[in-house]
Amino acid sequence: MHHTLAYFKDLVVVTAGQVVAETANLPITELSIDSRNKTLTPFPIFFAIVGINHNGHDYIAAAYHKGIRQFVVNDRYNPSVIATYKDVNMLAVTDTLKALHQFTAFYRSKYRLPLLGITGSNGKTIVKEWMHELLSRKYKTVSNPHSYNSQVGVPLAVSLLQPNHEYGVFEAGISQTGEMEKLAPLIQPTHGLLTNIGPAHSQGFQNLTQKIQEKIKLFTSCSTIYYCKDDPLIHLTLSNLYGQTKVLVSWSSLNSPFWADYLVTCKQLADQTTLQITSSTGSNTFVIPFRDNASIANITHCLVYLLDNGSDPAQLQRSLLQLKSIPMRMTLKTGVHRCQIIDDTYTNDIASLRVALDFMQQQQPTKRTVILSDILQSATADGQLYQELATLLAKHAIHRLVGIGPVISHYSTLFPIPETIFFNSVADFITQKPSFKDETILVKGARTFQLERIVQSIEKNSHGTILEIDMHAIRHNLSYFRRQLNPTTKIMAMVKASTYGSGSSSFELASALQRHGIAYLGVAYMDEGICLRQKGITLPIMVMNPTDDNFDAILSHHLEPEIYSLALLDELSCFIAERNTQPIPIHLKLETGMHRLGIAENELDQLIEQLQQMPSLHIVSIFSHLAASQADVHDGYTHLQVERFIKMARYIEKNMQIKTLKHILNTNGILRFPQFQFDMVRLGIGLHGVGVDATIQPHLLPASKLKTTISQIKSVQKGDSIGYDRKAIATQDMTIATIPIGYADGLSRSFGGGKGRVVIQGRQCPIIGNVCMDMAIVDVTGMALKRGDKVIIFSAAHSIDTLAEQVGTISYELLTQIGQRVKRIYYS
Ligand SMILES: *Cc1c(COP(=O)(O)O)cnc(C)c1O
């Protein structure tokens, strides 16, 4: 049995159109707008839609030949042509798209069921697919096929609604103002979900606020709206429009209780990601099958919605791990030259490509490249298929297309993409080796094409040099420092400069610290803080070098600026004046003798006066930094600094009638002046188990080990020169080993000329000649070694402090200099 949507007469009434040809009052069982698509039911109706590049009226004949007998046409459609069609119902209207909308709205109005409407910039197709899958376990659910979310896609999708459906999930996408007003009545959602708002497709809108205002018109009919509160503009815009009339349910991944209805904490462990979702009624933890931020945000939307609507958490967890949607097959990999690869070398059809492109848009905004094989097994004729593909790629602002296969190469001229390049086969690609740099690369193709070979060829091959970070050592060191402190003293872990070199972001360390009861994190720059937030770190974070142009981002990511001068405070004051903000947590840095950053004693009155005019500022802490905490010759100076600090902090607290956290100690300060710990200390290098006095060193475990492997062994004869500039001359017949680590990896040139030593098979081997950018040469004379043997640059046994001494620097510098391309491995 085919479901009847309505009858032709209904359509006439709903659209107030004019019947220009009539056979009988036929049922309408299906909507068609594309004569190429096969119709599946006996009474389809063809809407001749006029688009920018195509006119549906040109395809009426084709549709008629396929057996379609009902049409909606433009009222200017030629009457003499109409007369040539026999046994048809033909309705003429002024605007066929509007008629399609009118009919769909009429059809939708017949149903009463819970229906979730989803919109946003990115992720809506994936969220819709997942919601469909998760809801389907309990309800007979209907949703848009693929990403039918446009002005013509939504009507087709809504027409699939049938009386036996119990739940609807429909997405809507728009690219300019005025469009959502038209889509909202077609969907009439009872519940709304806004995924996010990104800068993509912004041309159709004046600004972000307008873009949000337009999109949320979808929710006019909703009782409840779900969204992430971490984008302040979304929160503001939704509250302004719907705060009085609808229930707004929000979630947040920032750790401030009561800030949102659901607090979400994400933890990335070595082998799994967990999401803890807490509301006033309780807390649930889910294991989720992905690690990337976009997927984490997408699944959070789903989980919050379902929990809020009474789903059973245990059941949800089971369903979660069985989600079979396409994006789960996609994996993110690190590519050569700072590329990011989305590996989806499993299927290739337009629908899954749409989802993959959507996923790609959620990644960091970089140049977008698609490597795509021929599309196999499509019902659509090739020419049309590749035309559709070209439009799709252009719409997603793809910058570069690499086509693999004879068919896509044949249609090479169809693609309006800035850069295109085609290969007949994967083998051709591999021999010709096109280069990639700073791109997000989606690799997508049917399995038979074996695009995984392409992925392998552009994946960053693990450079033999590895920095291992022993998380056990970090925990050990943390507890050692904690034992030196009073139980109530808080610890701020300084994770600036990628946590003293330990990671491309400080995330792994920060998340371990978060689990081990650290109170605060300190970073040098806003970017470092944002990176931590994006990866789910919820601890409060102090930013030491804020600037006036990034207050906005600092505050929206719940980072807390350090205010180190009156000028900076002024800038913050200007920033606040332009908006009404929530209380802003700040940290005041005082100048007590370091003479770097800080507010001086003679500026305090002015400081206080200024602060009193800014009631929205919340002074969380007052602090200063010791100039020479490690050196006993300067202990008198340290005491002087502390005295000044106490005096100045008291003055501020007294005059402002506040009580704040106070802190001045760094690693060596903690070890040498525990009496000055106040309320908090700032622990940096000590966590890594280095940089401390020799008497303390035995209590700590150095956490980092930098190692590499021998690339090549050579024999040289007495008198041969070695390396650049012939810097070293062999004084005897020698054996030398080349190691793949150079100054770009952090092995400074000052290690050359025999000054620095590495350890091979327990023996110290001097680095001879000049250190090159990517390599260095080591004297291994007399040793029986082979390519691949392990080389230790530094480790617990071969201390980085000693190494630093060998070349006249400090461990801080060596640690933070380790190149980004050196792979970090964390282990416990
Ligand atoms: C880096 C830093 C610290 C930590 O110093 P360590 O000697 O590494 O413990 C403390 N406070 C401030 C202001 C810093 O910049």
Coordinates of N, CA, C and O in Angstrom, one line a residue, residues 171-302:
E171 N 16.4 18.3 9.8 CA 17.4 19.4 9.8 C 17.0 20.4 8.7 O 16.4 20.1 7.7
A172 N 17.4 21.7 8.9 CA 17.1 22.7 7.9 C 18.4 23.6 7.8 O 19.0 23.9 8.8
G173 N 18.8 23.8 6.6 CA 20.0 24.7 6.3 C 19.6 25.9 5.5 O 18.8 25.8 4.6
I174 N 20.2 27.0 5.8 CA 19.9 28.2 5.0 C 21.2 28.9 4.7 O 22.2 28.7 5.3
S175 N 21.2 29.7 3.6 CA 22.4 30.4 3.3 C 22.2 31.9 3.2 O 23.1 32.7 3.0
Q176 N 21.0 32.3 3.4 CA 20.7 33.8 3.4 C 19.5 34.1 4.2 O 18.7 33.2 4.5
T177 N 19.3 35.4 4.4 CA 18.1 35.8 5.2 C 16.8 35.5 4.4 O 16.8 35.4 3.2
G178 N 15.8 35.3 5.2 CA 14.5 35.1 4.6 C 14.2 33.6 4.3 O 13.0 33.2 4.1
E179 N 15.2 32.8 4.3 CA 15.0 31.4 3.9 C 14.4 30.6 5.0 O 13.5 29.7 4.8
M180 N 14.8 30.8 6.3 CA 14.3 30.0 7.4 C 12.8 30.2 7.6 O 12.0 29.3 7.9
E181 N 12.4 31.5 7.4 CA 10.9 31.8 7.5 C 10.1 30.9 6.7 O 9.0 30.5 7.0
K182 N 10.7 30.5 5.5 CA 9.9 29.7 4.6 C 10.0 28.2 5.0 O 9.0 27.4 4.8
L183 N 11.1 27.8 5.6 CA 11.3 26.4 6.0 C 10.5 26.0 7.3 O 10.0 24.9 7.4
A184 N 10.5 27.0 8.2 CA 9.9 26.7 9.5 C 8.5 26.1 9.5 O 8.2 25.1 10.1
P185 N 7.6 26.7 8.7 CA 6.2 26.1 8.7 C 6.2 24.7 8.0 O 5.2 24.0 8.2
L186 N 7.2 24.4 7.3 CA 7.2 23.0 6.7 C 7.6 22.0 7.7 O 7.1 20.9 7.6
I187 N 8.4 22.4 8.7 CA 8.9 21.4 9.7 C 8.0 21.5 10.9 O 7.8 20.5 11.6
Q188 N 7.7 22.7 11.3 CA 6.9 22.9 12.6 C 7.4 22.1 13.7 O 6.7 21.2 14.3
P189 N 8.7 22.3 14.1 CA 9.3 21.4 15.1 C 8.6 21.7 16.5 O 8.2 22.9 16.7
T190 N 8.5 20.7 17.3 CA 8.1 20.9 18.7 C 9.2 21.2 19.6 O 9.1 21.8 20.6
H191 N 10.4 20.7 19.2 CA 11.7 20.9 19.9 C 12.7 21.4 18.9 O 12.7 21.0 17.8
G192 N 13.6 22.2 19.4 CA 14.7 22.7 18.5 C 16.0 22.4 19.1 O 16.3 22.3 20.3
L193 N 17.0 22.3 18.1 CA 18.4 22.1 18.5 C 19.3 22.9 17.6 O 19.2 22.8 16.4
L194 N 20.1 23.8 18.2 CA 21.0 24.6 17.4 C 22.4 24.0 17.6 O 22.9 23.9 18.8
T195 N 23.1 23.5 16.6 CA 24.4 22.8 16.8 C 25.5 23.8 17.1 O 26.1 23.7 18.1
N196 N 25.7 24.8 16.2 CA 26.7 25.8 16.5 C 26.6 26.9 15.4 O 25.8 26.7 14.4
I197 N 27.3 27.9 15.5 CA 27.3 28.9 14.4 C 28.8 29.2 14.1 O 29.6 29.6 15.0
G198 N 29.1 28.9 12.9 CA 30.5 29.2 12.5 C 30.5 30.2 11.4 O 29.5 30.7 11.0
P199 N 31.7 30.6 11.0 CA 31.8 31.7 10.0 C 31.5 31.2 8.6 O 31.4 32.0 7.7
A200 N 31.2 29.9 8.4 CA 31.0 29.4 7.0 C 29.7 30.0 6.4 O 28.8 30.3 7.2
H201 N 29.7 30.1 5.1 CA 28.5 30.6 4.4 C 28.0 31.9 4.9 O 26.9 32.1 5.2
S202 N 28.9 32.9 5.2 CA 28.5 34.1 5.9 C 28.0 35.2 4.9 O 27.5 36.2 5.3
Q203 N 28.2 34.9 3.6 CA 28.0 36.0 2.6 C 26.5 36.4 2.7 O 26.2 37.6 2.5
G204 N 25.6 35.5 3.0 CA 24.2 35.9 3.0 C 23.7 36.7 4.2 O 22.5 37.0 4.3
F205 N 24.6 37.0 5.1 CA 24.2 37.6 6.3 C 25.1 38.8 6.6 O 26.3 38.8 6.3
Q206 N 24.5 39.8 7.3 CA 25.3 41.0 7.6 C 26.4 40.7 8.7 O 27.5 41.2 8.6
N207 N 26.0 39.9 9.6 CA 26.9 39.6 10.7 C 26.5 38.3 11.4 O 25.4 37.8 11.1
L208 N 27.2 37.9 12.4 CA 26.9 36.6 13.1 C 25.6 36.7 13.8 O 24.8 35.7 13.8
T209 N 25.3 37.8 14.4 CA 24.1 37.9 15.2 C 22.9 37.7 14.2 O 22.0 36.9 14.5
Q210 N 23.0 38.4 13.1 CA 21.9 38.2 12.1 C 21.8 36.8 11.6 O 20.7 36.2 11.5
K211 N 22.9 36.1 11.5 CA 22.9 34.8 11.0 C 22.2 33.9 12.1 O 21.4 33.0 11.7
I212 N 22.5 34.1 13.3 CA 21.9 33.3 14.4 C 20.4 33.6 14.4 O 19.5 32.7 14.4
Q213 N 20.0 34.9 14.3 CA 18.6 35.3 14.4 C 17.8 34.6 13.3 O 16.7 34.2 13.5
E214 N 18.5 34.6 12.1 CA 17.8 34.0 11.0 C 17.6 32.5 11.2 O 16.5 31.9 11.0
K215 N 18.7 31.8 11.6 CA 18.6 30.3 11.8 C 17.6 29.9 12.8 O 16.8 29.0 12.7
I216 N 17.5 30.7 13.9 CA 16.6 30.3 15.0 C 15.2 30.6 14.7 O 14.3 30.2 15.5
K217 N 14.9 31.2 13.6 CA 13.5 31.3 13.2 C 12.9 29.9 13.0 O 11.7 29.7 13.0
L218 N 13.7 28.9 12.8 CA 13.2 27.5 12.7 C 12.4 27.1 14.0 O 11.5 26.3 13.9
F219 N 12.8 27.8 15.1 CA 12.2 27.3 16.4 C 10.9 28.0 16.8 O 10.4 27.9 17.9
T220 N 10.3 28.8 15.9 CA 9.1 29.6 16.2 C 8.1 28.7 16.9 O 7.4 29.1 17.8
S221 N 7.9 27.5 16.4 CA 6.8 26.6 16.9 C 7.2 25.8 18.1 O 6.4 25.0 18.6
C222 N 8.5 25.9 18.5 CA 9.0 25.0 19.5 C 8.6 25.3 20.9 O 8.4 26.5 21.3
S223 N 8.5 24.3 21.8 CA 8.3 24.6 23.2 C 9.7 24.7 23.9 O 9.8 25.4 24.9
T224 N 10.6 23.9 23.4 CA 11.9 23.8 24.1 C 13.0 23.9 23.1 O 12.9 23.3 22.0
I225 N 14.1 24.5 23.5 CA 15.3 24.7 22.6 C 16.5 24.2 23.3 O 16.8 24.6 24.4
Y226 N 17.3 23.4 22.6 CA 18.6 22.9 23.1 C 19.8 23.6 22.4 O 19.8 23.7 21.2
Y227 N 20.8 23.9 23.2 CA 22.0 24.6 22.6 C 23.1 24.5 23.6 O 23.0 24.2 24.8
C228 N 24.3 24.8 23.0 CA 25.5 24.9 23.8 C 25.7 26.4 24.2 O 25.8 27.2 23.4
K229 N 25.9 26.6 25.6 CA 26.0 27.9 26.1 C 27.4 28.5 25.9 O 27.5 29.7 26.2
D230 N 28.3 27.8 25.5 CA 29.7 28.3 25.5 C 29.9 29.3 24.4 O 31.0 30.0 24.4
D231 N 29.0 29.5 23.5 CA 29.1 30.6 22.5 C 28.2 31.7 23.0 O 27.0 31.6 22.9
P232 N 28.8 32.7 23.6 CA 28.0 33.8 24.2 C 27.0 34.4 23.3 O 25.9 34.8 23.7
L233 N 27.4 34.5 22.0 CA 26.5 35.2 21.1 C 25.2 34.3 20.9 O 24.1 34.9 20.8
I234 N 25.4 33.0 20.8 CA 24.2 32.2 20.6 C 23.3 32.3 21.9 O 22.1 32.5 21.7
H235 N 23.9 32.3 23.0 CA 23.1 32.3 24.2 C 22.3 33.7 24.3 O 21.1 33.7 24.5
L236 N 23.0 34.7 24.0 CA 22.4 36.0 24.0 C 21.2 36.1 23.0 O 20.1 36.6 23.4
T237 N 21.5 35.7 21.8 CA 20.5 35.8 20.8 C 19.3 35.0 21.1 O 18.1 35.4 20.9
L238 N 19.5 33.8 21.5 CA 18.4 32.9 21.8 C 17.6 33.5 23.0 O 16.4 33.5 23.0
S239 N 18.3 33.9 24.0 CA 17.6 34.5 25.2 C 16.8 35.7 24.8 O 15.6 35.9 25.3
N240 N 17.4 36.6 24.0 CA 16.6 37.8 23.6 C 15.3 37.4 22.9 O 14.3 38.0 23.1
L241 N 15.4 36.5 22.0 CA 14.2 36.2 21.2 C 13.2 35.3 21.9 O 12.0 35.5 21.8
Y242 N 13.8 34.3 22.6 CA 12.9 33.2 23.1 C 12.9 33.1 24.6 O 12.2 32.3 25.2
G243 N 13.7 33.9 25.3 CA 13.9 33.7 26.8 C 12.6 33.8 27.5 O 12.4 33.1 28.5
Q244 N 11.6 34.5 27.1 CA 10.4 34.7 27.8 C 9.3 33.7 27.4 O 8.4 33.4 28.2
T245 N 9.5 33.1 26.2 CA 8.4 32.3 25.7 C 8.6 30.8 25.6 O 7.7 30.0 25.5
K246 N 9.9 30.4 25.7 CA 10.2 29.0 25.5 C 11.2 28.5 26.6 O 11.8 29.3 27.3
V247 N 11.2 27.2 26.8 CA 12.2 26.7 27.7 C 13.5 26.5 27.0 O 13.6 25.9 25.9
L248 N 14.6 27.2 27.5 CA 15.9 27.0 26.9 C 16.7 26.1 27.7 O 16.9 26.3 28.9
V249 N 17.2 25.0 27.1 CA 18.0 24.0 27.8 C 19.4 24.1 27.3 O 19.6 23.9 26.1
S250 N 20.3 24.4 28.1 CA 21.7 24.6 27.6 C 22.7 23.6 28.2 O 22.4 23.0 29.3
W251 N 23.8 23.4 27.5 CA 24.9 22.6 28.1 C 26.2 23.4 28.0 O 26.2 24.3 27.1
S252 N 27.2 23.1 28.8 CA 28.4 23.8 28.7 C 29.6 22.9 29.0 O 29.4 21.9 29.8
S253 N 30.7 23.1 28.4 CA 31.8 22.3 28.8 C 32.8 23.1 29.6 O 33.9 22.7 29.9
L254 N 32.3 24.2 30.1 CA 33.2 25.0 31.0 C 32.7 24.7 32.4 O 31.6 24.6 32.7
N255 N 33.7 24.7 33.3 CA 33.4 24.2 34.6 C 32.9 25.2 35.6 O 33.6 25.6 36.5
S256 N 31.7 25.8 35.3 CA 31.2 26.6 36.3 C 29.8 26.1 36.7 O 28.9 26.2 35.9
P257 N 29.7 25.6 37.9 CA 28.4 25.1 38.3 C 27.3 26.1 38.1 O 27.5 27.3 38.3
F258 N 26.1 25.6 37.8 CA 24.9 26.5 37.6 C 24.9 27.4 36.3 O 24.0 28.1 36.1
W259 N 26.0 27.3 35.6 CA 26.1 28.2 34.4 C 25.2 27.6 33.3 O 24.6 28.4 32.7
A260 N 25.1 26.3 33.2 CA 24.2 25.8 32.2 C 23.4 24.6 32.9 O 23.8 24.2 33.9
D261 N 22.4 24.2 32.2 CA 21.6 23.1 32.7 C 22.4 21.8 32.8 O 22.2 21.0 33.7
Y262 N 23.2 21.6 31.8 CA 24.0 20.4 31.8 C 25.5 20.8 31.7 O 25.9 21.5 30.8
L263 N 26.3 20.2 32.6 CA 27.7 20.5 32.5 C 28.4 19.3 31.9 O 28.1 18.1 32.4
V264 N 29.3 19.5 31.0 CA 29.8 18.3 30.3 C 31.3 18.4 30.4 O 32.0 19.4 30.2
T265 N 31.9 17.3 30.9 CA 33.3 17.2 31.1 C 33.8 16.0 30.2 O 33.3 14.9 30.3
C266 N 34.8 16.4 29.4 CA 35.3 15.3 28.5 C 36.7 14.9 28.9 O 37.5 15.8 29.2
K267 N 36.9 13.7 29.0 CA 38.3 13.2 29.3 C 38.8 12.3 28.2 O 38.1 11.4 27.8
Q268 N 40.0 12.6 27.8 CA 40.6 11.8 26.7 C 41.6 10.9 27.4 O 42.6 11.4 27.9
L269 N 41.3 9.7 27.5 CA 42.3 8.8 28.0 C 43.0 8.1 26.8 O 42.7 8.3 25.7
A270 N 44.0 7.3 27.1 CA 44.8 6.8 26.1 C 43.9 6.0 25.1 O 44.1 6.1 23.9
D271 N 43.0 5.2 25.6 CA 42.3 4.4 24.7 C 40.8 4.7 24.6 O 40.1 4.0 23.9
Q272 N 40.3 5.6 25.3 CA 38.9 6.0 25.2 C 38.7 7.4 25.6 O 39.4 8.0 26.3
T273 N 37.5 7.9 25.2 CA 37.1 9.2 25.5 C 35.8 9.1 26.4 O 34.9 8.3 26.0
T274 N 35.8 9.8 27.5 CA 34.6 9.7 28.3 C 34.0 11.1 28.4 O 34.7 12.1 28.4
L275 N 32.6 11.1 28.5 CA 31.9 12.4 28.7 C 31.1 12.2 29.9 O 30.3 11.3 30.1
Q276 N 31.3 13.2 30.8 CA 30.5 13.2 32.0 C 29.5 14.3 31.9 O 29.8 15.4 31.6
I277 N 28.2 14.0 32.0 CA 27.2 14.9 31.9 C 26.4 15.1 33.2 O 25.9 14.1 33.7
T278 N 26.5 16.3 33.7 CA 25.9 16.5 35.1 C 24.8 17.5 35.0 O 25.0 18.6 34.4
S279 N 23.7 17.2 35.7 CA 22.7 18.2 35.8 C 22.2 18.2 37.2 O 22.8 17.5 38.0
S280 N 21.2 19.1 37.5 CA 20.8 19.2 38.9 C 20.2 17.8 39.4 O 20.2 17.6 40.6
T281 N 19.8 16.9 38.5 CA 19.3 15.7 38.9 C 20.3 14.5 39.0 O 19.9 13.4 39.4
G282 N 21.5 14.8 38.6 CA 22.5 13.7 38.7 C 23.5 13.8 37.6 O 23.6 14.7 36.8
S283 N 24.4 12.8 37.6 CA 25.5 12.8 36.8 C 25.6 11.4 36.1 O 25.4 10.4 36.7
N284 N 26.0 11.4 34.8 CA 26.2 10.2 34.0 C 27.4 10.3 33.2 O 27.8 11.3 32.7
T285 N 28.2 9.2 33.2 CA 29.4 9.2 32.4 C 29.2 8.2 31.2 O 28.7 7.1 31.4
F286 N 29.6 8.7 30.0 CA 29.5 7.8 28.8 C 30.8 7.6 28.2 O 31.6 8.6 28.2
V287 N 31.0 6.4 27.7 CA 32.2 6.2 26.9 C 31.8 6.5 25.4 O 30.8 5.9 25.0
I288 N 32.6 7.3 24.7 CA 32.2 7.6 23.4 C 33.3 7.2 22.4 O 34.4 7.2 22.7
P289 N 32.9 6.7 21.2 CA 33.8 6.1 20.3 C 34.6 7.1 19.4 O 34.8 6.7 18.3
F290 N 34.8 8.3 19.8 CA 35.7 9.2 19.0 C 36.4 10.2 19.8 O 36.1 10.3 21.0
R291 N 37.4 10.8 19.2 CA 38.3 11.7 20.0 C 38.2 13.1 19.5 O 38.7 14.0 20.1
D292 N 37.8 13.3 18.3 CA 37.9 14.7 17.7 C 36.8 15.6 18.3 O 35.7 15.2 18.6
N293 N 37.2 16.9 18.4 CA 36.3 17.9 19.0 C 34.9 18.0 18.4 O 33.9 18.1 19.0
A294 N 34.9 17.9 17.0 CA 33.6 18.1 16.3 C 32.7 16.9 16.7 O 31.5 17.2 17.1
S295 N 33.2 15.7 16.7 CA 32.3 14.6 17.0 C 31.9 14.6 18.4 O 30.7 14.3 18.8
I296 N 32.8 15.1 19.3 CA 32.4 15.2 20.7 C 31.3 16.2 20.9 O 30.3 15.9 21.6
A297 N 31.4 17.3 20.3 CA 30.3 18.3 20.4 C 29.0 17.8 19.8 O 27.9 17.9 20.4
N298 N 29.1 17.1 18.7 CA 27.9 16.6 18.0 C 27.2 15.5 18.9 O 26.0 15.6 19.1
I299 N 28.0 14.6 19.5 CA 27.3 13.6 20.3 C 26.8 14.2 21.6 O 25.8 13.7 22.2
T300 N 27.5 15.3 22.1 CA 27.0 15.9 23.3 C 25.6 16.5 23.1 O 24.7 16.3 23.9
H301 N 25.4 17.1 22.0 CA 24.1 17.6 21.6 C 23.0 16.5 21.7 O 22.0 16.6 22.3
C302 N 23.4 15.3 21.1 CA 22.4 14.2 21.1 C 22.2 13.7 22.5 O 21.0 13.5 22.9

